[in-house]
Short mmCIF file of C-alpha atoms and ligand atoms in Angstrom, two decimals:
data_model
loop_
_atom_site.label_atom_id
_atom_site.label_comp_id
_atom_site.label_asym_id
_atom_site.label_seq_id
_atom_site.Cartn_x
_atom_site.Cartn_y
_atom_site.Cartn_z
CA MET A 15 -66.58 62.04 -29.69
CA GLY A 16 -68.41 60.06 -27.01
CA LYS A 17 -67.10 56.58 -27.72
CA THR A 18 -70.17 54.83 -26.37
CA PHE A 19 -72.48 56.81 -28.66
CA ILE A 20 -73.22 56.38 -32.34
CA HIS A 21 -73.08 59.47 -34.50
CA ALA A 22 -76.61 60.07 -35.83
CA SER A 23 -75.33 60.56 -39.38
CA LYS A 24 -73.61 57.16 -39.26
CA ILE A 25 -76.30 54.82 -37.96
CA LYS A 26 -76.40 52.96 -41.27
CA HIS A 27 -72.69 52.28 -41.05
CA ALA A 28 -72.96 51.27 -37.35
CA ALA A 29 -75.82 48.88 -38.11
CA ARG A 30 -73.86 47.22 -40.91
CA LYS A 31 -70.65 46.97 -38.92
CA ARG A 32 -72.28 45.34 -35.89
CA LYS A 33 -74.95 43.35 -37.74
CA HIS A 34 -74.41 40.19 -35.59
CA HIS A 35 -75.60 42.00 -32.50
CA SER A 36 -79.40 41.63 -32.17
CA LYS A 37 -80.21 45.31 -31.61
CA TYR A 38 -78.12 46.35 -34.62
CA LYS A 39 -79.79 43.60 -36.67
CA THR A 40 -83.11 45.29 -35.83
CA LEU A 41 -81.67 48.68 -36.68
CA LYS A 42 -80.43 47.41 -40.03
CA LYS A 43 -83.91 46.02 -40.82
CA LEU A 44 -85.53 49.35 -39.94
CA ILE A 45 -83.10 51.22 -42.17
CA ASP A 46 -83.47 48.75 -45.06
CA ASN A 47 -87.28 48.96 -44.89
CA ASP A 48 -87.35 52.71 -44.39
CA ALA A 49 -89.68 51.83 -41.49
CA TYR A 50 -92.01 54.26 -39.66
CA LYS A 51 -91.88 56.90 -42.38
CA ILE A 52 -94.96 59.12 -42.16
CA GLU A 53 -97.05 59.92 -45.18
CA PRO A 54 -98.28 63.30 -43.96
CA SER A 55 -101.46 63.41 -46.05
CA LYS A 56 -102.59 59.87 -45.15
CA PRO A 57 -104.44 59.50 -41.83
CA LEU A 58 -103.06 56.74 -39.62
CA HIS A 59 -104.70 53.29 -39.52
CA ASN A 60 -104.87 53.44 -35.74
CA GLY A 61 -108.01 55.55 -35.07
CA LYS A 62 -106.95 56.22 -31.46
CA LEU A 63 -104.07 58.27 -32.80
CA PHE A 64 -106.18 60.43 -35.09
CA LYS A 65 -106.28 63.42 -32.74
CA TYR A 66 -102.47 63.37 -32.56
CA TRP A 67 -102.15 63.01 -36.32
CA LYS A 68 -104.46 66.04 -36.78
CA ASN A 69 -101.89 68.03 -34.80
CA ARG A 70 -98.93 66.56 -36.70
CA ARG A 71 -97.63 69.94 -37.88
CA ARG A 72 -97.33 71.05 -34.25
CA LEU A 73 -95.08 68.09 -33.52
CA PHE A 74 -92.76 68.58 -36.49
CA THR A 75 -93.31 71.63 -38.68
CA LYS A 76 -91.31 69.97 -41.45
CA ILE A 77 -93.68 67.01 -41.64
CA ASP A 78 -95.01 68.09 -45.07
CA SER A 79 -91.68 69.01 -46.60
CA ALA A 80 -89.23 66.45 -45.21
CA SER A 81 -89.30 62.79 -44.16
CA ILE A 82 -90.46 62.32 -40.58
CA TYR A 83 -90.45 58.98 -38.77
CA MET A 84 -92.80 58.09 -35.89
CA THR A 85 -93.80 54.96 -33.98
CA ASP A 86 -97.33 54.77 -32.55
CA GLU A 87 -95.99 55.70 -29.10
CA LEU A 88 -94.23 58.77 -30.43
CA TRP A 89 -97.49 60.32 -31.60
CA PHE A 90 -98.41 61.08 -28.00
CA SER A 91 -94.86 61.37 -26.64
CA VAL A 92 -92.96 63.78 -28.86
CA THR A 93 -92.55 67.28 -27.42
CA PRO A 94 -94.32 69.73 -29.80
CA GLU A 95 -91.78 71.69 -31.81
CA ARG A 96 -92.60 75.16 -30.45
CA ILE A 97 -92.20 73.97 -26.89
CA ALA A 98 -88.97 72.11 -27.64
CA CYS A 99 -87.67 75.17 -29.51
CA PHE A 100 -88.61 77.46 -26.61
CA LEU A 101 -86.78 75.21 -24.14
CA ALA A 102 -83.65 74.89 -26.27
CA LYS A 103 -83.42 78.68 -26.71
CA PHE A 104 -84.11 79.15 -23.02
CA VAL A 105 -81.25 76.79 -22.07
CA LYS A 106 -78.99 78.57 -24.56
CA ALA A 107 -79.84 81.91 -22.94
CA CYS A 108 -79.13 80.51 -19.46
CA ILE A 109 -75.91 78.68 -20.48
CA PRO A 110 -74.58 80.74 -23.41
CA ASP A 111 -71.14 79.05 -23.36
CA GLY A 112 -72.57 75.57 -22.96
CA GLU A 113 -71.66 72.98 -25.56
CA ARG A 114 -72.93 69.58 -24.47
CA ILE A 115 -76.51 68.61 -23.72
CA LEU A 116 -77.73 65.15 -22.78
CA ASP A 117 -81.34 64.27 -23.68
CA VAL A 118 -82.08 61.24 -21.53
CA PHE A 119 -85.31 59.96 -23.13
CA CYS A 120 -84.82 61.21 -26.65
CA GLY A 121 -87.91 59.51 -28.19
CA GLY A 122 -88.40 60.76 -31.75
CA GLY A 123 -85.94 63.61 -31.36
CA GLY A 124 -88.42 66.44 -30.67
CA ASN A 125 -86.12 67.96 -28.05
CA THR A 126 -82.82 66.53 -29.34
CA ILE A 127 -83.25 68.28 -32.69
CA GLN A 128 -84.05 71.67 -31.15
CA PHE A 129 -81.08 71.39 -28.78
CA ALA A 130 -78.87 70.57 -31.76
CA LEU A 131 -80.04 73.76 -33.47
CA GLN A 132 -78.60 75.66 -30.46
CA PHE A 133 -75.68 73.53 -29.23
CA PRO A 134 -72.83 71.77 -31.08
CA TYR A 135 -72.89 68.43 -29.19
CA VAL A 136 -76.15 66.80 -28.27
CA TYR A 137 -76.41 63.27 -26.88
CA GLY A 138 -79.61 61.26 -26.96
CA VAL A 139 -80.41 58.11 -25.01
CA ASP A 140 -83.46 55.88 -25.32
CA TYR A 141 -84.08 52.21 -24.58
CA SER A 142 -86.09 51.73 -27.75
CA ILE A 143 -83.95 51.05 -30.81
CA GLU A 144 -86.96 52.10 -32.93
CA HIS A 145 -86.93 55.52 -31.26
CA ILE A 146 -83.17 55.88 -31.63
CA TYR A 147 -83.70 55.16 -35.34
CA CYS A 148 -86.53 57.75 -35.55
CA THR A 149 -84.38 60.39 -33.83
CA ALA A 150 -81.52 59.73 -36.24
CA LYS A 151 -83.82 59.93 -39.28
CA ASN A 152 -85.70 63.02 -38.07
CA SER A 153 -82.49 64.83 -37.15
CA ARG A 154 -81.29 64.25 -40.69
CA SER A 155 -84.46 65.88 -42.03
CA TYR A 156 -83.71 68.91 -39.86
CA GLY A 157 -80.07 69.00 -41.04
CA VAL A 158 -78.60 68.49 -37.55
CA ASP A 159 -77.56 64.82 -37.60
CA ASP A 160 -73.91 65.89 -37.60
CA ARG A 161 -74.38 67.36 -34.09
CA ILE A 162 -76.15 64.41 -32.50
CA TRP A 163 -74.80 61.22 -30.88
CA LEU A 164 -77.16 58.43 -29.86
CA LYS A 165 -77.13 55.50 -27.52
CA GLN A 166 -79.67 52.75 -27.01
CA GLY A 167 -80.04 51.52 -23.44
CA SER A 168 -82.02 51.57 -20.24
CA TRP A 169 -81.41 54.72 -18.23
CA LYS A 170 -81.10 52.81 -14.94
CA ARG A 171 -78.50 50.49 -16.37
CA LEU A 172 -76.52 53.18 -18.16
CA VAL A 173 -76.29 55.30 -15.02
CA SER A 174 -75.46 52.43 -12.67
CA LYS A 175 -72.73 51.20 -15.00
CA GLU A 176 -71.44 54.75 -15.40
CA LYS A 177 -71.62 54.36 -19.18
CA LEU A 178 -72.20 58.05 -19.80
CA SER A 179 -69.93 59.73 -17.30
CA ASN A 180 -66.92 60.14 -19.60
CA ILE A 181 -68.47 63.34 -21.00
CA LYS A 182 -68.99 66.61 -19.14
CA TYR A 183 -72.54 67.73 -19.89
CA ASP A 184 -73.56 71.36 -19.44
CA CYS A 185 -77.15 70.32 -18.92
CA VAL A 186 -79.07 67.06 -18.60
CA PHE A 187 -82.64 67.17 -19.88
CA GLY A 188 -85.26 64.46 -19.71
CA SER A 189 -88.84 64.07 -20.78
CA PRO A 190 -89.58 60.76 -19.03
CA PRO A 191 -92.64 58.63 -19.84
CA TRP A 192 -95.69 59.89 -17.94
CA GLY A 193 -97.50 56.57 -18.32
CA GLY A 194 -99.46 57.34 -21.50
CA PRO A 195 -102.39 59.75 -22.01
CA GLU A 196 -103.99 58.41 -18.77
CA TYR A 197 -101.75 60.67 -16.72
CA LEU A 198 -104.66 63.14 -16.36
CA ARG A 199 -107.02 60.58 -14.78
CA SER A 200 -106.30 61.82 -11.27
CA ASP A 201 -106.22 65.46 -10.17
CA VAL A 202 -102.68 65.24 -8.89
CA TYR A 203 -99.96 63.25 -10.61
CA ASP A 204 -97.92 61.17 -8.20
CA LEU A 205 -94.30 61.77 -9.19
CA GLU A 206 -92.93 58.98 -7.02
CA GLN A 207 -95.39 56.25 -8.10
CA HIS A 208 -96.21 56.94 -11.72
CA LEU A 209 -93.16 58.46 -13.33
CA LYS A 210 -91.14 55.91 -15.35
CA PRO A 211 -88.62 54.34 -15.10
CA MET A 212 -88.18 55.59 -11.53
CA GLY A 213 -89.70 58.08 -9.09
CA ILE A 214 -88.75 61.75 -9.05
CA THR A 215 -86.25 61.48 -6.17
CA LYS A 216 -84.23 58.71 -7.79
CA MET A 217 -84.53 60.31 -11.21
CA LEU A 218 -83.22 63.65 -9.95
CA ARG A 219 -80.35 61.93 -8.17
CA SER A 220 -79.42 60.03 -11.34
CA PHE A 221 -79.47 63.18 -13.53
CA LEU A 222 -77.37 65.15 -11.04
CA LYS A 223 -74.65 62.50 -11.24
CA LEU A 224 -73.92 63.84 -14.72
CA SER A 225 -74.47 67.61 -14.43
CA PRO A 226 -75.46 70.22 -11.81
CA ASN A 227 -77.91 71.67 -14.35
CA VAL A 228 -80.97 69.52 -14.78
CA ILE A 229 -84.33 70.00 -16.47
CA MET A 230 -87.30 67.64 -16.60
CA PHE A 231 -90.52 67.96 -18.57
CA LEU A 232 -93.31 66.71 -16.30
CA PRO A 233 -97.13 66.53 -16.28
CA ARG A 234 -98.97 69.78 -15.60
CA ASN A 235 -100.77 68.19 -12.64
CA SER A 236 -97.52 67.04 -10.97
CA ASP A 237 -97.53 67.04 -7.18
CA LEU A 238 -95.43 70.13 -6.37
CA ASP A 239 -95.00 69.07 -2.74
CA GLN A 240 -93.33 65.88 -3.88
CA LEU A 241 -91.12 68.00 -6.10
CA SER A 242 -90.12 70.12 -3.09
CA ARG A 243 -89.43 67.10 -0.96
CA ALA A 244 -87.32 65.44 -3.65
CA THR A 245 -85.36 68.67 -4.16
CA ARG A 246 -84.56 69.02 -0.46
CA LYS A 247 -83.80 65.34 -0.01
CA VAL A 248 -81.30 65.27 -2.86
CA LEU A 249 -79.81 68.78 -2.73
CA GLY A 250 -80.27 69.90 0.87
CA PRO A 251 -82.78 71.97 2.90
CA PHE A 252 -82.24 75.28 1.07
CA ALA A 253 -82.18 73.97 -2.48
CA LYS A 254 -84.73 75.28 -4.97
CA CYS A 255 -86.47 73.93 -8.00
CA LYS A 256 -87.80 76.38 -10.58
CA VAL A 257 -91.10 75.35 -12.11
CA LEU A 258 -92.16 76.82 -15.41
CA TYR A 259 -95.75 76.10 -16.50
CA VAL A 260 -95.85 76.07 -20.28
CA LYS A 261 -98.96 76.81 -22.28
CA GLU A 262 -99.32 76.48 -26.03
CA ASN A 263 -102.35 78.11 -27.65
CA GLY A 264 -103.85 78.62 -24.21
CA TYR A 265 -103.57 74.91 -23.38
CA MET A 266 -101.35 73.89 -20.48
CA LYS A 267 -98.88 71.37 -21.91
CA GLY A 268 -96.72 70.51 -18.94
CA ILE A 269 -94.12 71.90 -16.59
CA PHE A 270 -90.40 72.37 -16.93
CA CYS A 271 -88.69 71.70 -13.61
CA MET A 272 -85.22 73.14 -13.32
CA TRP A 273 -82.40 72.64 -10.89
CA GLY A 274 -79.09 74.52 -11.06
CA GLU A 275 -77.73 78.00 -10.37
CA CYS A 276 -77.84 79.03 -14.01
CA PHE A 277 -81.63 78.71 -14.05
CA SER A 278 -82.17 80.84 -10.94
CA ASN A 279 -82.82 84.19 -12.60
CA TYR A 280 -84.46 83.36 -15.84
CA GLU A 281 -86.54 86.47 -16.57
CA GLN A 282 -83.89 87.61 -19.01
CA ALA A 283 -83.59 84.17 -20.51
CA THR A 284 -87.29 83.83 -21.25
CA GLN A 285 -87.20 87.09 -23.17
CA GLU A 286 -84.18 85.95 -25.17
CA SER A 287 -85.44 82.44 -25.71
CA ASN A 288 -88.56 83.25 -27.65
CA SER A 289 -88.60 85.39 -30.74
CA THR A 290 -92.40 85.55 -30.66
CA GLU A 291 -94.26 87.24 -27.85
CA LEU A 292 -94.16 85.47 -24.51
CA SER A 293 -96.83 86.39 -22.04
CA SER A 294 -97.15 85.38 -18.44
CA GLU A 295 -100.51 84.86 -16.87
CA ASN A 296 -101.73 84.20 -13.39
CA GLU A 297 -105.06 82.51 -13.96
CA GLU A 298 -103.73 79.00 -13.38
CA LEU A 299 -100.71 79.92 -11.33
CA PRO A 300 -100.98 77.66 -8.28
CA ARG A 301 -99.75 80.35 -5.87
CA GLY A 302 -97.78 83.53 -6.42
CA LYS A 303 -97.93 86.82 -8.27
CA LYS A 304 -98.50 87.59 -11.89
CA GLY A 305 -95.42 87.53 -14.09
CA GLU A 306 -92.86 87.00 -11.35
CA PRO A 307 -91.03 83.80 -10.66
CA THR A 308 -92.31 83.60 -7.11
CA VAL A 309 -90.96 81.43 -4.34
CA VAL A 310 -94.05 79.66 -3.07
CA ASN A 311 -92.31 77.59 -0.44
CA GLU A 312 -88.78 76.61 0.51
CA GLY A 313 -88.36 74.05 -2.21
CA LYS A 314 -89.80 75.51 -5.38
CA SER A 315 -90.77 78.63 -7.27
CA VAL A 316 -93.40 78.79 -9.93
CA ASP A 317 -93.82 80.79 -13.10
CA ILE A 318 -96.07 80.44 -16.10
CA TYR A 319 -95.44 81.20 -19.79
CA ASP A 320 -97.67 81.07 -22.78
CA ILE A 321 -95.95 80.22 -26.01
CA ASN A 322 -98.30 81.87 -28.45
CA GLY A 323 -98.57 79.86 -31.59
C1 SAM B 407 -92.02 61.07 -23.52
S1 SAM B 407 -90.97 60.15 -24.57
C2 SAM B 407 -89.72 61.32 -24.96
C3 SAM B 407 -90.07 62.19 -26.14
C4 SAM B 407 -88.96 63.07 -26.64
N1 SAM B 407 -88.61 64.11 -25.71
C5 SAM B 407 -89.34 63.70 -27.97
O1 SAM B 407 -89.62 64.89 -28.05
O2 SAM B 407 -89.38 62.95 -28.96
C6 SAM B 407 -90.18 59.05 -23.47
C7 SAM B 407 -89.14 58.12 -24.09
O3 SAM B 407 -88.49 57.42 -23.04
C8 SAM B 407 -88.11 56.15 -23.51
N2 SAM B 407 -87.88 55.31 -22.32
C9 SAM B 407 -88.82 54.76 -21.52
N3 SAM B 407 -88.24 54.10 -20.51
C10 SAM B 407 -86.90 54.23 -20.67
C11 SAM B 407 -85.77 53.78 -19.95
N4 SAM B 407 -85.91 53.02 -18.87
N5 SAM B 407 -84.54 54.12 -20.38
C12 SAM B 407 -84.39 54.88 -21.50
N6 SAM B 407 -85.43 55.33 -22.24
C13 SAM B 407 -86.66 55.01 -21.83
C14 SAM B 407 -89.25 55.72 -24.42
O4 SAM B 407 -88.81 54.77 -25.37
C15 SAM B 407 -89.68 57.06 -25.03
O5 SAM B 407 -89.06 57.23 -26.28
#
């Protein structure tokens, strides 16, 4: 299954087998030292991360009952569990027969794990071997490491070398780096300049090489006009991007941007994707009517959901 990937439940074996390769040497060291394991009751040494640590149970609800592994970067990068769970159920509702999901920047496995709870084959890519290790460990704690395959590598390189195209993915998801917590410094987030490792147009093009169904998790202050332009440039003048503003506990967490026919009529899917109450609000809706996914211009439509938690 996915020759270029390592099965998450076999990373120890892979690290031992390829121990002469530098990245596997690092992986072996991490495994041997049980590195990055969180002691949930002990505040972190790094004071700057305290506010993230205080919210640790939002990131992984199993943090008190199972072993969770996090690097410093992951504290502010992992998708909170309720949001990741909502998205995974949403994708399942939109693509009920789907089997294979690719999570391009898998980080600590926040999204990968929730996808694996819904789909039988989930592939995670990240250029940090530490994060690949954390995803493997965390997925084990959630009992889904048998459904996850991982690959370390730079997204640009993997796509240009066509290293991932031997698998037919039903959906490609990515939560790319937003450039750290500073992403809110300006009113509008420039999706061409500040998104890593490439701007929105190139990123969309690269995702679409692998599946017609694409989702990205982007900053809440993303420039929607850039999103429209990228959509039309890559997919043609009549193409649409659905934008779902996601709130947790009344706080706007980010936006899910979706391309692909299966995401066009998602009213039904949002109802199916969340077992708790989902409410739509219009207070921060940029333009459009309450509760309706409204086309606000040629390139995008906007909706807003509050995941009560
Ligand atoms: C926002 S985090 C993803 C968090 C993840 N969704 C989760 O819930 O744990 C972004 C990830 O992208 C990875 N990354 C950054 N640049 C990359 C690149 N060029 N290729 C692959 N991964 C990259 C980082 O190592 C980081 O783990």
